[in-house]
C-alpha positions as semicolon CSV with decimal commas, in nm:
position;residue;x (nm);y (nm);z (nm)
1;M;9,092;13,998;6,275
2;G;9,422;13,860;6,434
3;I;9,434;13,467;6,530
4;E;9,422;13,441;6,901
5;Y;9,640;13,165;7,044
6;S;9,568;13,016;7,412
7;L;9,864;12,907;7,621
8;Y;9,660;12,623;7,724
9;D;9,603;12,490;7,357
10;P;9,827;12,174;7,322
11;I;9,998;12,285;7,017
12;V;10,099;12,606;7,152
13;F;10,210;12,432;7,476
14;N;10,385;12,186;7,314
15;I;10,582;12,453;7,147
16;L;10,651;12,621;7,475
17;Y;10,737;12,290;7,630
18;A;11,010;12,254;7,337
19;I;11,183;12,576;7,387
20;L;11,215;12,536;7,745
21;R;11,371;12,190;7,730
22;L;11,616;12,366;7,496
23;F;11,644;12,616;7,753
24;A;11,681;12,407;8,039
25;S;11,968;12,172;7,865
26;V;12,141;12,467;7,851
27;L;12,127;12,579;8,154
28;C;12,241;12,229;8,312
29;L;12,526;12,260;8,086
30;H;12,630;12,586;8,259
31;N;12,515;12,569;8,624
32;S;12,521;12,166;8,725
33;T;12,535;12,275;9,084
34;R;12,175;12,480;9,086
35;F;12,022;12,180;8,806
36;E;12,079;11,827;8,835
37;C;12,097;11,719;8,461
38;D;11,885;11,384;8,497
39;E;11,519;11,338;8,285
40;S;11,316;11,331;8,604
41;H;11,463;11,688;8,769
42;G;11,457;11,816;8,396
43;L;11,079;11,749;8,351
44;V;11,003;11,877;8,676
45;M;11,213;12,200;8,618
46;I;11,060;12,256;8,279
47;T;10,678;12,143;8,376
48;S;10,726;12,414;8,674
49;T;10,858;12,687;8,442
50;A;10,545;12,630;8,211
51;I;10,307;12,626;8,478
52;S;10,443;12,933;8,623
53;L;10,366;13,110;8,282
54;M;9,990;12,954;8,298
55;M;9,954;13,070;8,649
56;M;10,025;13,429;8,542
57;S;9,810;13,419;8,228
58;G;9,505;13,284;8,414
59;V;9,469;12,939;8,218
60;P;9,345;12,645;8,355
61;F;9,602;12,408;8,566
62;P;9,665;12,082;8,318
63;E;9,430;11,814;8,371
64;F;9,599;11,528;8,488
65;W;9,797;11,740;8,757
66;V;9,466;11,838;8,918
67;R;9,330;11,479;8,844
68;K;9,654;11,385;9,081
69;M;9,556;11,663;9,347
70;R;9,189;11,552;9,368
71;S;9,297;11,199;9,428
72;F;9,505;11,273;9,694
73;Y;9,219;11,500;9,846
74;V;8,974;11,251;9,828
75;I;9,170;11,011;10,092
76;F;9,087;11,252;10,343
77;D;8,743;11,330;10,267
78;R;8,583;11,020;10,386
79;D;8,259;11,153;10,468
80;L;8,197;11,300;10,107
81;D;8,098;11,657;10,235
82;G;8,322;11,838;9,997
83;L;8,574;11,964;10,299
84;V;8,893;11,826;10,447
85;Q;8,920;11,911;10,834
86;R;9,234;11,920;11,038
87;E;9,151;11,656;11,202
88;D;9,074;11,428;10,895
89;Y;9,443;11,559;10,779
90;V;9,636;11,461;11,098
91;D;9,408;11,311;11,357
92;W;9,260;10,991;11,117
93;P;9,601;10,865;10,983
94;V;9,795;10,918;11,333
95;G;9,514;10,734;11,484
96;R;9,591;10,461;11,266
97;A;9,938;10,497;11,302
98;N;9,941;10,440;11,672
99;K;9,795;10,093;11,599
100;N;10,045;10,048;11,317
101;M;10,349;10,176;11,391
102;T;10,589;10,215;11,694
103;P;10,525;10,486;11,915
104;E;10,853;10,706;11,802
105;K;10,745;10,675;11,474
106;A;10,370;10,741;11,523
107;E;10,464;11,057;11,730
108;S;10,751;11,165;11,461
109;L;10,450;11,117;11,204
110;Y;10,213;11,340;11,366
111;G;10,465;11,633;11,389
112;L;10,506;11,569;11,011
113;V;10,159;11,591;10,950
114;S;10,069;11,885;11,162
115;S;10,342;12,078;11,010
116;A;10,217;11,963;10,643
117;W;9,857;12,091;10,696
118;D;9,996;12,407;10,804
119;V;10,209;12,464;10,538
120;F;10,052;12,285;10,241
121;W;9,694;12,310;10,310
122;A;9,574;12,577;10,585
123;G;9,728;12,855;10,396
124;E;9,795;13,232;10,492
125;E;9,441;13,225;10,634
126;K;9,524;12,936;10,884
127;R;9,215;12,728;10,771
128;K;9,075;12,443;10,982
129;S;8,870;12,293;10,677
130;V;8,994;12,346;10,310
131;T;8,807;12,276;9,963
132;I;8,932;12,098;9,674
133;D;8,950;12,424;9,504
134;Q;9,140;12,588;9,764
135;M;9,378;12,271;9,828
136;V;9,479;12,271;9,458
137;K;9,542;12,650;9,471
138;E;9,770;12,601;9,783
139;H;9,950;12,310;9,617
140;S;9,969;12,518;9,290
141;R;10,290;12,723;9,467
142;T;10,509;12,419;9,383
143;F;10,511;12,582;9,055
144;D;10,605;12,941;9,160
145;T;10,965;12,971;9,137
146;Q;10,965;13,239;9,439
147;S;10,775;13,012;9,701
148;S;10,943;12,800;9,983
149;F;10,733;12,500;9,899
150;H;11,001;12,310;9,675
151;E;11,207;12,334;10,028
152;S;10,934;12,246;10,259
153;L;10,814;11,941;10,023
154;E;11,179;11,813;10,015
155;K;11,223;11,857;10,411
156;W;10,881;11,679;10,437
157;L;10,980;11,385;10,206
158;E;11,299;11,321;10,404
159;I;11,125;11,304;10,719
160;C;10,843;11,076;10,597
161;F;11,114;10,849;10,447
162;D;11,250;10,821;10,773
163;D;10,896;10,747;10,951
164;V;10,813;10,492;10,714
165;D;11,138;10,283;10,738
166;A;11,047;10,121;11,022
167;N;11,374;9,964;11,133
168;D;11,614;10,252;11,029
169;D;11,803;10,034;10,760
170;G;11,783;10,307;10,513
171;C;11,522;10,151;10,252
172;I;11,177;10,041;10,266
173;T;11,015;9,708;10,220
174;L;10,703;9,602;10,091
175;E;10,569;9,547;10,441
176;E;10,677;9,894;10,568
177;Y;10,512;10,051;10,274
178;T;10,216;9,855;10,362
179;T;10,212;9,994;10,706
180;F;10,224;10,325;10,599
181;L;9,984;10,350;10,360
182;K;9,764;10,179;10,590
183;C;9,744;10,449;10,781
184;Y;9,564;10,642;10,470
185;G;9,313;10,379;10,442
186;V;9,498;10,175;10,182
187;H;9,399;9,828;10,174
188;P;9,728;9,589;10,211
189;Y;9,590;9,407;9,897
190;S;9,629;9,748;9,664
191;V;9,991;9,839;9,793
192;T;10,197;9,638;9,588
193;P;10,148;9,828;9,235
194;S;10,224;10,166;9,445
195;F;10,540;9,973;9,558
196;E;10,651;9,855;9,235
197;A;10,578;10,182;9,076
198;L;10,819;10,358;9,336
199;D;11,107;10,060;9,329
200;T;11,232;10,187;8,963
201;N;11,563;9,943;9,016
202;H;11,293;9,641;9,092
203;D;11,557;9,552;9,374
204;G;11,298;9,469;9,574
205;L;11,330;9,780;9,810
206;I;11,243;10,130;9,787
207;S;11,532;10,387;9,851
208;K;11,559;10,707;9,979
209;E;11,615;10,831;9,667
210;E;11,340;10,665;9,481
211;F;11,091;10,758;9,756
212;K;11,155;11,102;9,733
213;N;11,188;11,130;9,339
214;A;10,792;10,973;9,343
215;G;10,668;11,209;9,662
216;R;10,856;11,509;9,447
217;D;10,717;11,406;9,100
218;Y;10,366;11,329;9,244
219;F;10,334;11,692;9,334
220;K;10,540;11,878;9,053
221;V;10,507;11,649;8,746
222;T;10,173;11,733;8,513
223;A;10,237;11,405;8,312
224;D;10,098;11,059;8,354
225;T;10,376;10,889;8,538
226;P;10,420;10,576;8,767
227;A;10,436;10,840;9,069
228;K;10,060;10,883;9,051
229;L;10,030;10,582;9,308
230;F;10,260;10,722;9,532
231;W;9,949;10,727;9,804
232;G;9,808;10,428;9,683
233;P;9,537;10,352;9,394
234;F;9,469;10,643;9,172
235;R;9,147;10,758;9,254
236;A;9,049;11,043;9,009
């Protein structure tokens, strides 16, 4: 009887990861316009390829990535009924934004989260409520190289940064990030660890690049990285 190997087995996955990492390095050397050859992007690209193979094989998603999705989901499931309604995802944070942000920024945030619900949560069925399993499945499109998820996420992060940057000076202060996370129910006392995690050069400010890198890594990288604090305390 032959030995059966699972792609989800740690040994097999690590071998696959090493092969993909070598392959990615070659691609970076020969196609610098398509792939950014920094460590962060390399991890994203390799992980996406590996997870795409996993999806085709029908194996479970990596545990820590699922935990990140679960941590994000519970922000909105405030009544603990196992469902996130559109009102939970859109109206609740926007209502808080109206109290904590300028009218212009709050209006922009409304458009941002409304489109995010349609693109990242509602799916082709145009759901009005979403379970955790449905949410995980929708967000797993980030690993599908044929999906527009990545481009949509990049645009979302670009606009989101501008909304958080209250005075439009091109960077985010601790006060501005506190205001943003307050819209999602994060207590001001809990924001500093998240801010420090995003401020990778430790200059006391979050640049657009730092913000987008953390937001991208939250949804695309399966490893345990500081980006897990993008939405405040890790809840899962």
